Short mmCIF file of C-alpha atoms (C1' of nucleotides) in Angstrom, two decimals:
data_model
loop_
_atom_site.label_atom_id
_atom_site.label_comp_id
_atom_site.label_asym_id
_atom_site.label_seq_id
_atom_site.Cartn_x
_atom_site.Cartn_y
_atom_site.Cartn_z
CA MET B 1 88.75 124.07 80.94
CA ALA B 2 91.92 122.58 81.99
CA THR B 3 93.51 119.71 80.07
CA PRO B 4 92.50 116.68 81.58
CA ARG B 5 95.80 115.06 83.70
CA ARG B 6 97.46 112.42 82.02
CA MET B 7 97.32 108.91 83.65
CA GLY B 8 98.95 105.53 82.95
CA THR B 9 96.74 102.55 82.07
CA GLU B 10 95.62 99.75 84.50
CA THR B 11 97.81 97.06 83.00
CA SER B 12 101.05 98.87 83.19
CA GLU B 13 103.91 97.06 84.73
CA THR B 14 105.21 99.95 86.44
CA ARG B 15 101.84 100.59 87.94
CA VAL B 16 101.73 97.23 89.28
CA ARG B 17 105.25 97.82 90.88
CA LEU B 18 104.16 100.75 92.41
CA LEU B 19 101.33 99.24 94.39
CA ASP B 20 103.56 96.18 95.26
CA VAL B 21 106.03 98.79 96.66
CA THR B 22 103.40 100.72 98.59
CA GLU B 23 101.96 97.50 100.08
CA ARG B 24 105.28 96.74 101.45
CA ILE B 25 105.72 100.09 103.02
CA MET B 26 102.53 100.10 104.45
CA ILE B 27 103.18 96.40 106.12
CA ASP B 28 106.56 97.35 107.32
CA ASP B 29 106.36 100.80 108.29
CA GLY B 30 102.56 101.88 108.43
CA TYR B 31 100.39 103.96 106.20
CA ALA B 32 101.93 107.25 107.52
CA ALA B 33 105.29 106.21 105.91
CA VAL B 34 103.76 106.26 102.42
CA SER B 35 104.63 109.20 100.46
CA SER B 36 105.22 109.62 96.71
CA ARG B 37 108.90 110.12 97.35
CA ARG B 38 109.32 106.94 99.40
CA ILE B 39 107.33 105.02 96.96
CA ALA B 40 109.41 106.37 94.03
CA LYS B 41 112.77 105.82 95.88
CA ASP B 42 111.63 102.02 96.86
CA ALA B 43 110.71 101.55 93.13
CA GLY B 44 113.56 103.25 91.60
CA VAL B 45 111.51 105.80 89.81
CA THR B 46 110.90 109.44 90.46
CA PRO B 47 108.05 110.98 92.41
CA ALA B 48 106.26 112.37 89.60
CA LEU B 49 105.71 109.04 88.30
CA VAL B 50 103.60 107.95 91.20
CA HIS B 51 101.37 111.17 90.43
CA TYR B 52 101.10 110.07 86.78
CA TYR B 53 99.69 106.85 87.62
CA PHE B 54 97.47 107.56 90.48
CA GLY B 55 96.96 111.34 90.73
CA THR B 56 96.35 111.81 94.40
CA LEU B 57 97.65 109.70 97.23
CA ASP B 58 94.11 108.73 98.16
CA ASP B 59 93.61 107.28 94.67
CA LEU B 60 96.68 105.29 95.31
CA PHE B 61 95.40 103.89 98.68
CA LEU B 62 92.04 103.23 96.83
CA ALA B 63 93.59 101.58 94.03
CA LEU B 64 95.59 99.34 96.45
CA LEU B 65 92.54 98.54 98.45
CA ARG B 66 90.66 97.51 95.38
CA ARG B 67 93.49 95.30 93.88
CA ARG B 68 93.86 93.51 97.18
CA ALA B 69 90.14 92.97 97.69
CA GLU B 70 89.88 91.49 94.24
CA GLN B 71 92.56 89.11 94.64
CA GLN B 72 91.14 87.96 98.09
CA LEU B 73 87.73 87.73 96.67
CA ALA B 74 88.88 85.47 93.85
CA ARG B 75 91.05 83.28 96.14
CA GLN B 76 88.22 82.91 98.67
CA GLN B 77 85.75 81.88 95.86
CA ARG B 78 87.92 78.99 95.24
CA LYS B 79 88.63 77.95 98.79
CA LEU B 80 85.00 78.32 99.90
CA SER B 81 83.74 75.86 97.73
CA ALA B 82 86.03 73.29 99.23
CA GLU B 83 84.70 70.48 101.46
CA ARG B 84 85.72 72.39 104.76
CA PRO B 85 84.55 76.07 104.37
CA LEU B 86 84.56 76.75 107.87
CA ARG B 87 88.23 75.76 108.33
CA SER B 88 89.19 77.86 105.15
CA LEU B 89 87.43 80.76 106.40
CA TRP B 90 89.17 80.50 109.75
CA GLU B 91 92.81 80.09 107.91
CA ALA B 92 91.92 83.05 105.68
CA SER B 93 92.93 85.72 108.22
CA LYS B 94 95.82 83.67 109.38
CA ASP B 95 98.51 85.73 107.10
CA ARG B 96 100.17 88.10 109.24
CA ASP B 97 101.12 90.67 106.53
CA GLY B 98 97.56 90.73 105.44
CA ALA B 99 96.58 91.22 108.91
CA ARG B 100 98.92 94.31 109.16
CA LEU B 101 97.76 95.61 106.08
CA LEU B 102 94.14 95.52 106.98
CA THR B 103 94.90 97.06 110.27
CA GLU B 104 96.55 100.10 108.49
CA LEU B 105 93.70 100.25 106.04
CA MET B 106 91.09 100.25 108.80
CA ALA B 107 93.19 103.00 110.54
CA LEU B 108 93.20 104.97 107.37
CA ALA B 109 89.48 104.31 107.10
CA ASN B 110 88.91 105.95 110.41
CA HIS B 111 89.64 109.39 108.94
CA ARG B 112 89.43 109.09 105.16
CA LYS B 113 85.96 108.64 104.01
CA VAL B 114 86.48 107.44 100.62
CA ILE B 115 88.62 104.59 101.92
CA GLN B 116 86.02 103.80 104.62
CA THR B 117 83.18 103.63 102.35
CA GLU B 118 85.25 101.28 99.90
CA LEU B 119 86.58 99.23 102.75
CA ALA B 120 83.10 98.65 104.27
CA GLU B 121 81.73 97.86 101.00
CA TYR B 122 84.37 95.16 100.13
CA ALA B 123 84.07 93.76 103.80
CA GLU B 124 80.24 93.27 103.20
CA ARG B 125 80.72 91.39 99.80
CA PHE B 126 83.21 89.16 101.39
CA ARG B 127 80.69 88.37 104.11
CA ALA B 128 77.91 87.84 101.66
CA ILE B 129 80.02 85.36 99.77
CA GLN B 130 81.04 83.62 102.80
CA LEU B 131 77.63 83.49 104.27
CA LYS B 132 76.29 81.91 101.15
CA ALA B 133 78.82 79.37 101.29
CA LEU B 134 78.05 78.66 104.86
CA GLU B 135 74.41 78.43 104.60
CA ASP B 136 74.59 75.83 101.59
CA HIS B 137 76.94 73.93 104.06
CA VAL B 138 76.11 74.29 107.86
CA ALA B 139 72.47 73.29 107.85
CA ASP B 140 73.47 69.57 108.55
CA LEU B 141 76.41 70.42 111.03
CA GLY B 142 73.78 70.74 113.84
CA VAL B 143 74.96 73.90 115.15
CA ASP B 144 72.79 76.08 117.46
CA VAL B 145 73.51 79.47 116.11
CA PRO B 146 72.50 81.01 112.65
CA PRO B 147 75.11 80.79 110.11
CA VAL B 148 75.69 84.51 109.93
CA VAL B 149 76.68 84.51 113.63
CA LEU B 150 79.15 81.60 113.25
CA LEU B 151 80.71 83.65 110.49
CA VAL B 152 81.15 86.76 112.22
CA LEU B 153 82.45 84.78 115.33
CA ILE B 154 85.10 82.90 113.19
CA ALA B 155 86.10 85.74 111.03
CA GLY B 156 86.41 88.20 114.12
CA MET B 157 88.52 85.60 116.14
CA SER B 158 90.70 84.70 113.53
CA ARG B 159 91.67 88.43 113.13
CA SER B 160 91.67 89.23 116.71
CA LEU B 161 94.24 86.38 117.32
CA VAL B 162 96.47 87.23 114.64
CA LEU B 163 96.61 90.67 115.88
CA GLU B 164 97.27 89.87 119.44
CA ALA B 165 100.19 87.59 118.58
CA SER B 166 101.55 90.22 116.26
CA LEU B 167 101.56 92.62 118.85
CA GLY B 168 103.41 90.16 120.91
CA MET B 169 100.85 88.88 123.25
CA THR B 170 100.97 85.50 124.41
CA THR B 171 98.61 84.64 127.40
CA GLY B 172 95.72 82.54 126.19
CA ILE B 173 96.27 82.58 122.68
CA ALA B 174 97.68 79.05 121.77
CA GLU B 175 94.80 77.72 124.15
CA THR B 176 92.14 79.60 122.32
CA TYR B 177 93.35 78.45 118.93
CA GLU B 178 93.25 75.08 120.13
CA VAL B 179 89.62 75.26 121.50
CA ILE B 180 88.58 76.89 118.28
CA GLU B 181 90.31 74.63 115.73
CA ARG B 182 89.15 71.65 117.78
CA TYR B 183 85.57 72.90 117.61
CA LEU B 184 85.93 73.35 113.84
CA ASP B 185 87.32 69.89 113.48
CA GLN B 186 84.26 68.67 115.42
CA LEU B 187 81.87 70.68 113.08
CA GLU B 188 83.49 69.60 109.80
CA ALA B 189 85.19 66.28 109.05
CA ALA B 190 88.39 66.05 111.13
CA PRO B 191 91.45 65.41 109.14
CA PRO B 192 92.27 61.55 108.52
CA ALA B 193 94.02 60.32 111.59
CA GLY B 194 97.70 59.45 110.93
CA MET W 1 128.10 116.66 128.65
CA ALA W 2 125.25 118.80 127.34
CA THR W 3 122.84 120.37 129.65
CA PRO W 4 119.78 118.33 130.01
CA ARG W 5 116.61 119.43 128.18
CA ARG W 6 114.16 121.19 130.45
CA MET W 7 110.85 119.35 130.71
CA GLY W 8 107.42 119.96 132.45
CA THR W 9 106.13 118.07 135.29
CA GLU W 10 103.76 115.41 135.19
CA THR W 11 100.93 117.17 137.15
CA SER W 12 100.92 120.27 134.85
CA GLU W 13 97.32 121.40 133.61
CA THR W 14 99.01 122.33 130.44
CA ARG W 15 100.38 118.78 129.85
CA VAL W 16 97.18 117.26 130.86
CA ARG W 17 95.37 119.26 128.02
CA LEU W 18 98.13 118.71 125.59
CA LEU W 19 97.46 114.66 126.16
CA ASP W 20 93.67 115.53 125.85
CA VAL W 21 93.99 117.30 122.76
CA THR W 22 96.42 114.64 121.09
CA GLU W 23 93.83 111.91 122.16
CA ARG W 24 91.24 113.87 120.24
CA ILE W 25 93.21 114.20 117.13
CA MET W 26 94.04 110.53 117.15
CA ILE W 27 90.49 109.56 117.35
CA ASP W 28 89.27 111.94 114.85
CA ASP W 29 92.08 112.02 112.22
CA GLY W 30 94.34 109.34 113.17
CA TYR W 31 98.03 109.16 114.43
CA ALA W 32 99.36 110.57 111.22
CA ALA W 33 97.54 113.91 111.99
CA VAL W 34 99.33 114.25 115.28
CA SER W 35 102.03 116.93 114.94
CA SER W 36 103.49 119.50 117.40
CA ARG W 37 101.91 122.21 115.31
CA ARG W 38 98.50 120.64 115.13
CA ILE W 39 98.51 120.08 118.86
CA ALA W 40 99.70 123.25 119.65
CA LYS W 41 96.97 124.94 117.44
CA ASP W 42 94.33 122.91 118.81
CA ALA W 43 95.42 123.47 122.42
CA GLY W 44 95.79 127.22 121.78
CA VAL W 45 99.71 127.27 122.72
CA THR W 46 102.95 127.06 120.44
CA PRO W 47 104.57 124.17 119.16
CA ALA W 48 107.63 124.54 121.09
CA LEU W 49 105.76 124.00 124.20
CA VAL W 50 104.60 120.27 123.27
CA HIS W 51 108.44 119.57 122.82
CA TYR W 52 109.01 121.21 126.36
CA TYR W 53 106.72 118.88 128.12
CA PHE W 54 107.32 115.61 125.89
CA GLY W 55 110.73 115.85 124.19
CA THR W 56 110.00 113.85 121.18
CA LEU W 57 106.71 112.63 119.59
CA ASP W 58 107.35 109.20 120.36
CA ASP W 59 107.47 110.14 124.05
CA LEU W 60 104.16 111.85 123.52
CA PHE W 61 102.48 108.70 122.24
CA LEU W 62 104.06 106.93 125.09
CA ALA W 63 102.77 109.39 127.63
CA LEU W 64 99.41 109.09 126.09
CA LEU W 65 99.39 105.27 125.84
CA ARG W 66 100.28 105.06 129.63
CA ARG W 67 98.01 107.60 130.83
CA ARG W 68 95.09 105.89 129.12
CA ALA W 69 96.36 102.48 130.08
CA GLU W 70 96.36 103.25 133.71
CA GLN W 71 92.94 104.91 133.68
CA GLN W 72 91.69 101.83 132.27
CA LEU W 73 93.29 99.67 134.51
CA ALA W 74 91.88 101.36 137.58
CA ARG W 75 88.29 101.33 136.06
CA GLN W 76 88.54 98.04 135.32
CA GLN W 77 89.75 96.91 138.80
CA ARG W 78 86.50 98.28 140.21
CA LYS W 79 84.18 96.95 137.44
CA LEU W 80 85.63 93.29 137.41
CA SER W 81 84.99 92.82 141.12
CA ALA W 82 81.29 93.36 140.60
CA GLU W 83 78.75 90.53 140.51
CA ARG W 84 78.83 90.09 136.76
CA PRO W 85 82.57 90.28 135.59
CA LEU W 86 82.20 88.41 132.19
CA ARG W 87 79.41 91.11 131.43
CA SER W 88 81.44 94.12 132.63
CA LEU W 89 84.51 92.61 130.44
CA TRP W 90 82.05 92.61 127.47
CA GLU W 91 80.97 95.99 127.84
CA ALA W 92 84.37 97.47 128.40
CA SER W 93 85.33 97.37 124.73
CA LYS W 94 82.16 98.97 123.60
CA ASP W 95 83.21 102.57 123.59
CA ARG W 96 83.77 103.54 120.21
CA ASP W 97 86.27 106.32 120.76
CA GLY W 98 88.18 103.98 122.83
CA ALA W 99 88.15 101.10 120.00
CA ARG W 100 89.37 103.96 117.50
CA LEU W 101 92.14 105.05 119.93
CA LEU W 102 93.20 101.46 120.31
CA THR W 103 93.24 100.87 116.61
CA GLU W 104 95.41 103.75 116.15
CA LEU W 105 97.92 102.48 118.73
CA MET W 106 97.95 99.14 117.47
CA ALA W 107 98.66 100.51 113.95
CA LEU W 108 101.44 102.83 115.48
CA ALA W 109 102.81 99.81 117.23
CA ASN W 110 103.35 97.92 113.98
CA HIS W 111 106.30 100.03 113.16
CA ARG W 112 107.35 101.77 116.54
CA LYS W 113 108.80 99.28 118.68
CA VAL W 114 108.65 101.21 121.75
CA ILE W 115 105.00 101.51 121.34
CA GLN W 116 104.80 97.99 120.61
CA THR W 117 106.46 96.90 123.71
CA GLU W 118 104.67 99.23 125.90
CA LEU W 119 101.22 98.39 124.48
CA ALA W 120 101.85 94.47 124.58
CA GLU W 121 103.00 94.98 128.21
CA TYR W 122 99.77 96.70 129.14
CA ALA W 123 97.64 94.29 127.31
CA GLU W 124 98.97 91.32 129.10
CA ARG W 125 98.44 93.17 132.43
CA PHE W 126 94.98 93.69 131.56
CA ARG W 127 94.65 90.11 130.49
CA ALA W 128 96.06 88.97 133.65
CA ILE W 129 93.85 90.90 136.16
CA GLN W 130 90.95 89.82 133.97
CA LEU W 131 91.73 86.37 134.07
CA LYS W 132 92.26 86.35 138.15
CA ALA W 133 88.80 87.88 138.30
CA LEU W 134 87.29 85.18 136.12
CA GLU W 135 89.16 82.36 137.69
CA ASP W 136 87.57 83.37 140.89
CA HIS W 137 84.23 83.56 139.48
CA VAL W 138 83.90 81.04 136.55
CA ALA W 139 84.33 77.76 138.33
CA ASP W 140 80.70 77.36 139.19
CA LEU W 141 79.31 78.64 136.00
CA GLY W 142 79.56 75.14 134.36
CA VAL W 143 81.60 76.42 131.29
CA ASP W 144 83.25 73.77 129.13
CA VAL W 145 86.18 75.96 128.12
CA PRO W 146 89.30 77.20 130.31
CA PRO W 147 88.61 80.56 131.83
CA VAL W 148 91.37 82.04 129.87
CA VAL W 149 89.90 81.11 126.61
CA LEU W 150 86.56 82.41 127.73
CA LEU W 151 88.65 85.68 128.40
CA VAL W 152 90.30 85.71 125.09
CA LEU W 153 87.12 84.96 123.30
CA ILE W 154 85.07 87.76 124.78
CA ALA W 155 87.57 90.40 124.49
CA GLY W 156 88.36 89.83 121.27
CA MET W 157 84.67 89.68 119.87
CA SER W 158 84.01 92.85 121.76
CA ARG W 159 86.66 94.55 120.10
CA SER W 160 85.99 93.12 116.62
CA LEU W 161 82.40 93.89 116.68
CA VAL W 162 82.76 97.46 117.73
CA LEU W 163 85.54 97.80 114.83
CA GLU W 164 83.23 96.34 112.28
CA ALA W 165 80.35 98.58 113.21
CA SER W 166 82.50 101.59 113.35
CA LEU W 167 83.68 100.81 109.85
CA GLY W 168 80.05 100.78 108.59
CA MET W 169 79.48 96.81 108.47
CA THR W 170 75.99 95.53 109.41
CA THR W 171 75.50 91.96 108.16
CA GLY W 172 75.26 89.82 111.23
CA ILE W 173 76.46 92.21 113.70
CA ALA W 174 73.24 92.49 115.61
CA GLU W 175 72.71 88.96 115.57
CA THR W 176 76.02 88.22 116.93
CA TYR W 177 75.60 90.73 119.71
CA GLU W 178 72.16 89.00 120.69
CA VAL W 179 73.80 85.48 120.68
CA ILE W 180 76.65 86.81 122.82
CA GLU W 181 74.87 88.68 125.22
CA ARG W 182 72.20 85.87 125.72
CA TYR W 183 75.09 83.48 126.36
CA LEU W 184 76.52 85.92 129.10
CA ASP W 185 73.03 86.25 130.69
CA GLN W 186 72.81 82.58 130.77
CA LEU W 187 76.08 82.02 132.29
CA GLU W 188 75.86 84.82 134.90
CA ALA W 189 72.78 85.98 136.78
CA ALA W 190 70.26 87.33 134.02
CA PRO W 191 69.07 90.82 134.61
CA PRO W 192 65.91 90.87 136.92
CA ALA W 193 62.76 90.34 134.63
CA GLY W 194 60.58 93.54 134.08
"C1'" DG I 1 106.13 128.14 131.72
"C1'" DT I 2 105.48 130.32 127.44
"C1'" DC I 3 106.78 132.55 123.63
"C1'" DT I 4 109.67 133.83 119.05
"C1'" DA I 5 112.67 132.82 115.75
"C1'" DT I 6 115.10 129.47 112.89
"C1'" DA I 7 117.59 125.44 110.89
"C1'" DG I 8 116.96 121.52 108.34
"C1'" DT I 9 113.69 118.11 106.41
"C1'" DT I 10 110.16 116.13 104.09
"C1'" DC I 11 106.04 116.38 101.59
"C1'" DG I 12 102.17 116.80 97.54
"C1'" DA I 13 101.43 118.12 93.36
"C1'" DT I 14 102.21 120.26 88.94
"C1'" DA I 15 104.45 122.06 84.36
"C1'" DG I 16 106.90 120.75 80.95
"C1'" DA I 17 111.13 118.75 78.45
"C1'" DC I 18 112.70 114.47 76.54
"C1'" DG U 1 106.38 106.65 79.85
"C1'" DT U 2 109.69 108.83 82.60
"C1'" DC U 3 112.39 112.49 83.85
"C1'" DT U 4 113.92 117.39 85.99
"C1'" DA U 5 112.74 121.05 88.26
"C1'" DT U 6 110.09 123.69 91.18
"C1'" DC U 7 106.32 125.98 94.45
"C1'" DG U 8 104.35 126.23 98.48
"C1'" DA U 9 103.38 124.03 102.57
"C1'" DA U 10 104.08 121.08 106.55
"C1'" DC U 11 106.78 119.12 109.53
"C1'" DT U 12 110.49 118.22 114.09
"C1'" DA U 13 113.44 119.93 116.94
"C1'" DT U 14 116.21 123.38 119.09
"C1'" DA U 15 118.10 127.78 121.11
"C1'" DG U 16 117.32 131.44 123.69
"C1'" DA U 17 114.50 135.53 125.16
"C1'" DC U 18 111.04 136.95 128.26
#
DNA sequence: GTCTATAGTTCGATAGAC
DNA sequence: GTCTATCGAACTATAGAC
């Protein structure tokens, strides 16, 4: 029986830094640019330390996914209970870096089963939480589609538009934003007129 | 002045095969799994041949993108002039392999400028063609949103739903498909009742 | 058109010193 | 907790033979 590999603690500052650096690499240069050497270089440590904290690169990707997801879950919980959950749901996906990171994770998930499973699981948790918030809220909005459909539509279009804009597309994007946001304002209380 | 590198012709059977193999690798294992060695191995040739035909890997990715895009443009031209352009637009993104390939290309585009430029250009060409087909058609459908918005919505949701399903998500997907398809049937002639 | 051979990089992961 | 050193493997790209 081999001696179990040593590994750093969850709360280590260095560990946090390695995750931060990895996120930045993925956003800037894609998941394929992630390597223990590159991470080490950007973080100012040695490659061996990456393996000390995470074992394999897959474990590192998993840790990154979990941290990000938990952050977002917490943030979402707060915002969804506000007075305009549809709108906050809509805004949630607007962050460009977040959208790129998600794209990279989805591309990763396409061929790394552990990532796919974990990512799908978190996505479903998000959806369940959002659905609950909407169900409590949407009944009296007079919408003709089920809350879950409204949810899938808003989340899907939000992501889609950010990706198209991030790719450099322009046709129809501003117009679609306007139509959707007008619709949301109509459903939920419009902001106070200036 | 150096002797220009030799390069294979566009119509070579081997070239076509190399592109086919590369597509398959990207779909199955992601763009990061694409290497001249892997391609050569899967195609039953030597790595040097990949460089003979494409020069660099970026050129290979570009060639792949162009071939795929031109194929889809031709196919789309045919289908969009049919009697139910909205529906055919909706169906166009349903192919799972196509969606995965597009995801990989978008992830690639996030950090390879040549890919991004070319991909965005093709995406805009697609949109322009689709828009023209819709404008000729949608006027008498009695829709309350501009054709271009309808286009962005349908294309976006089609892609989004395929990706979510491909990831393994389930909540709300079937319901959303139903709502959208019902809506499309209502806009365009519903299929003949059985 | 296809190959062999090779130069030069970069990578994952580990053992073990400090 | 962090490092040095290292093995073994994979990679891009090219030169040049056939």
